mmCIF file of C-alpha atoms in Angstrom:
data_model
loop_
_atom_site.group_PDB
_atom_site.id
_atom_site.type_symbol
_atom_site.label_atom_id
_atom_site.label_comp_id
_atom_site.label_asym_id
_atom_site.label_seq_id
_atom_site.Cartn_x
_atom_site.Cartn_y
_atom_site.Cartn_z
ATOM 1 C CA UNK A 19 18.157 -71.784 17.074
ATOM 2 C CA UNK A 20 17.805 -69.924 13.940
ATOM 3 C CA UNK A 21 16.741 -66.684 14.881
ATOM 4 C CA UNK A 22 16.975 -64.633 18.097
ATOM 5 C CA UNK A 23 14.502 -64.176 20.931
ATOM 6 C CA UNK A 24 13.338 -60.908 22.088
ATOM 7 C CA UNK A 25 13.248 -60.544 25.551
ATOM 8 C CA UNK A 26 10.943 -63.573 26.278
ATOM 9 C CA UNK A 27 8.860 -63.256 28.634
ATOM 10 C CA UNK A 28 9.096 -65.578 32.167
ATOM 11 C CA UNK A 29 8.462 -69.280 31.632
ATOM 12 C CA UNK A 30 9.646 -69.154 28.003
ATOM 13 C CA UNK A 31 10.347 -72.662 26.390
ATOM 14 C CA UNK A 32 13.093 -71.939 23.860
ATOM 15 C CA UNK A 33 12.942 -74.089 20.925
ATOM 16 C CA UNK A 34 15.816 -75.103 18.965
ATOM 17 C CA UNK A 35 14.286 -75.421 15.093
ATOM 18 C CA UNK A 36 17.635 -76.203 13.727
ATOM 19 C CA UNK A 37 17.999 -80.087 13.751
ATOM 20 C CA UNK A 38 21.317 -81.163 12.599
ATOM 21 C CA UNK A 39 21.001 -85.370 14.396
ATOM 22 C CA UNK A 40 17.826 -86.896 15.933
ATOM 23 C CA UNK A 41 18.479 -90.520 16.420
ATOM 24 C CA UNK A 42 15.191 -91.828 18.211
ATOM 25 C CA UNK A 43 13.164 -88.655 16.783
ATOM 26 C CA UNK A 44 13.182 -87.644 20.410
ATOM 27 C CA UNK A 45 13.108 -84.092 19.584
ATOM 28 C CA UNK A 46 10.427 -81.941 18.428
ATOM 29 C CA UNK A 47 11.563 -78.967 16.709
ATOM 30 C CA UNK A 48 7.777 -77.502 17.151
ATOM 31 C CA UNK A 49 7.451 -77.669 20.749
ATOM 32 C CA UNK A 50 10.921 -77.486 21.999
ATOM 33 C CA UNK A 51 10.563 -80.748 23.910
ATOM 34 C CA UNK A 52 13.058 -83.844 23.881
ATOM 35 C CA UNK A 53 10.928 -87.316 24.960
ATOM 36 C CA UNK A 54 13.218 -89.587 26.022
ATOM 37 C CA UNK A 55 12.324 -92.619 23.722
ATOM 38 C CA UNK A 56 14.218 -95.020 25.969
ATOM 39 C CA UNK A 57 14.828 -95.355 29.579
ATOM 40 C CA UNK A 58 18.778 -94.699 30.093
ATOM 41 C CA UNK A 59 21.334 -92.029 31.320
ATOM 42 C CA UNK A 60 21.535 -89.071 29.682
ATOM 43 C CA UNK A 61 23.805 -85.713 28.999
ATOM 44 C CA UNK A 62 22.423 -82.667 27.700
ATOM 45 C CA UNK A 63 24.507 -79.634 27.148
ATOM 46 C CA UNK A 64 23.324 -76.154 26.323
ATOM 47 C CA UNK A 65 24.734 -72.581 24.870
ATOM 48 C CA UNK A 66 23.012 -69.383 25.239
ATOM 49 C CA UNK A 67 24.000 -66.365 24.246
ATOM 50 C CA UNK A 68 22.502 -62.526 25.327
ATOM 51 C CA UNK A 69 22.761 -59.486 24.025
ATOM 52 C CA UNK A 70 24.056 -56.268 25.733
ATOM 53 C CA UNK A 71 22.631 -55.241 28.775
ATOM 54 C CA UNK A 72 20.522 -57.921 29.842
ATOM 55 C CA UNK A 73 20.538 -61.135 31.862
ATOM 56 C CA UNK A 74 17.720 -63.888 31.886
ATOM 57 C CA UNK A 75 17.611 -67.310 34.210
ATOM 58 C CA UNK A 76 17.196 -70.322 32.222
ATOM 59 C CA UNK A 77 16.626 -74.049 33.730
ATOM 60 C CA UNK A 78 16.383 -77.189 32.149
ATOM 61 C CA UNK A 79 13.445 -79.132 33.077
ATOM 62 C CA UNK A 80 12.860 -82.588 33.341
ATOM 63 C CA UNK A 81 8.536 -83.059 33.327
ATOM 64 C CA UNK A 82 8.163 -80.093 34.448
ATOM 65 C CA UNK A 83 10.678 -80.242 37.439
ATOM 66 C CA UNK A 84 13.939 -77.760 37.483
ATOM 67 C CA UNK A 85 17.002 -80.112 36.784
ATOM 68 C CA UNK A 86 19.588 -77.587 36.043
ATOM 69 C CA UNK A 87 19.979 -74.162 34.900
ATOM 70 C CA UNK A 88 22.269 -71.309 34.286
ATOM 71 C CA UNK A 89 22.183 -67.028 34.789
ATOM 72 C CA UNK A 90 23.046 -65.324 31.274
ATOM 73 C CA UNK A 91 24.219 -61.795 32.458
ATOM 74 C CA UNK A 92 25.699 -59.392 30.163
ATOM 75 C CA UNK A 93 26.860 -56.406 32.947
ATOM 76 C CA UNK A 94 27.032 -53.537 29.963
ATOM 77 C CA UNK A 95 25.789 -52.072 27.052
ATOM 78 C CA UNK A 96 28.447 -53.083 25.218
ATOM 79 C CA UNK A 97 28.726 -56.652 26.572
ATOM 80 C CA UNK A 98 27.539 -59.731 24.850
ATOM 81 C CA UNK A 99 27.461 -63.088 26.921
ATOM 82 C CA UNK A 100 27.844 -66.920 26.325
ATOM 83 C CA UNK A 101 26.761 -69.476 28.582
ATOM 84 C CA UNK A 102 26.471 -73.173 28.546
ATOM 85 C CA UNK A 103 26.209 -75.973 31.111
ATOM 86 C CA UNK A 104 25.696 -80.058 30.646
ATOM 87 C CA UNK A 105 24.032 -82.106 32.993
ATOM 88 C CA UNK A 106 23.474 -86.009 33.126
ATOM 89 C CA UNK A 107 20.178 -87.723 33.849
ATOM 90 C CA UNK A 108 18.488 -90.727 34.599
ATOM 91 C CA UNK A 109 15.679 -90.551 33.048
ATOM 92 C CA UNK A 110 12.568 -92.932 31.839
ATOM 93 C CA UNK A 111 10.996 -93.893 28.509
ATOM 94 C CA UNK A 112 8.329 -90.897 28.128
ATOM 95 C CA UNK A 113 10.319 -88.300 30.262
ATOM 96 C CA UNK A 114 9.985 -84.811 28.251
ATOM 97 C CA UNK A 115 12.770 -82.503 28.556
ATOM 98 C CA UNK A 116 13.063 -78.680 27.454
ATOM 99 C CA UNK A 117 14.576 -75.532 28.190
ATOM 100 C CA UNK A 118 12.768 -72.525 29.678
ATOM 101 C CA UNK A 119 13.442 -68.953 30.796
ATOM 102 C CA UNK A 120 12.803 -69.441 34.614
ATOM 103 C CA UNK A 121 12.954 -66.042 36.820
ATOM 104 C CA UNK A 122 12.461 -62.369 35.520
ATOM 105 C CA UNK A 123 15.081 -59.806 35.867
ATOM 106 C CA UNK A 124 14.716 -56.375 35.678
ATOM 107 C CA UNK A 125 17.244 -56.179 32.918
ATOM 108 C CA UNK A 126 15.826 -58.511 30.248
ATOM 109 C CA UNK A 127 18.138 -59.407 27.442
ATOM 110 C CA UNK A 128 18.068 -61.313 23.607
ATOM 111 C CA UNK A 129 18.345 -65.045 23.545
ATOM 112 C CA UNK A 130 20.499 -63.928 21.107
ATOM 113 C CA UNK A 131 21.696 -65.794 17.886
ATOM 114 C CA UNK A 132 23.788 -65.426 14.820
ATOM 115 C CA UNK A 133 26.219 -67.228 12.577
ATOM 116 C CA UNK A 134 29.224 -66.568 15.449
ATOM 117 C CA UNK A 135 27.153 -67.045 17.841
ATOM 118 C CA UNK A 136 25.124 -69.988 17.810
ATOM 119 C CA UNK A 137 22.307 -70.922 20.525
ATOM 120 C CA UNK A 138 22.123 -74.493 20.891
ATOM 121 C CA UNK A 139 20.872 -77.426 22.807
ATOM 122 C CA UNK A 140 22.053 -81.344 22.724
ATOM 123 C CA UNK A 141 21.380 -84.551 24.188
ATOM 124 C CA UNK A 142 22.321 -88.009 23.821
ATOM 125 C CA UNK A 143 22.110 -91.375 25.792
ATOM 126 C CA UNK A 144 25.150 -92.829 26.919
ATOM 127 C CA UNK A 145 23.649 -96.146 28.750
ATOM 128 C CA UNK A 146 20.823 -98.181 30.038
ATOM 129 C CA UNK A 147 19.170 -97.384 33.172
#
């Protein structure tokens, strides 16, 4: 990502408009969505980071479905956080994948990002259905 979020609100797609490899042009850097363009196995990995006092829930979705997810919580003021988790899927040609903020909190937070501390998303096939 290359600029931070401010406290998004619930069922926030975070797009990732830094493209550094798109093999397949799979991604779209508009909409935050990956479309598979082949049916295979996949991994995607992710990296959020939060700033101070704040947590969010974030899933990965595959068409629309929660696939995985992760709980960015920084506990205090002066407490930054980092969280990642990678998944592999089966998916089809003409699944769509993305990233979303899932459940609110009460302590809403940054999707935070700067040149130390970089928000990210990846994918890549690794074999045929």
């Amino acid at each position: 990502m290359s600029k931070s979020e401010p406290t998004p609100s619930n069922h926030h797609t975070l797009i990732f408009d830094v493209i550094k490899t798109n093999l397949g042009n799979g991604y779209s850097k508009y909409s935050g969505t990956f479309t598979a363009p082949a049916a295979g196995t996949y991994v995607f990995t992710w990296t959020i980071n939060t700033s101070p006092g704040g947590a969010h829930y974030l899933n990965l979705l595959v068409n629309g479905d929660i696939a995985g997810g992760t709980l960015t919580d920084t506990e205090d003021t002066n407490d930054f956080d980092s969280d990642s988790s990678t998944i592999v899927l089966v998916l089809n040609k003409g699944d769509n994948v993305n990233m979303r903020t899932t459940a609110a909190t009460e302590r809403s937070a940054y999707i935070y990002v700067d040149v130390y501390a970089v928000t990210s998303f990846a994918g890549w096939r690794i074999g045929n259905q």
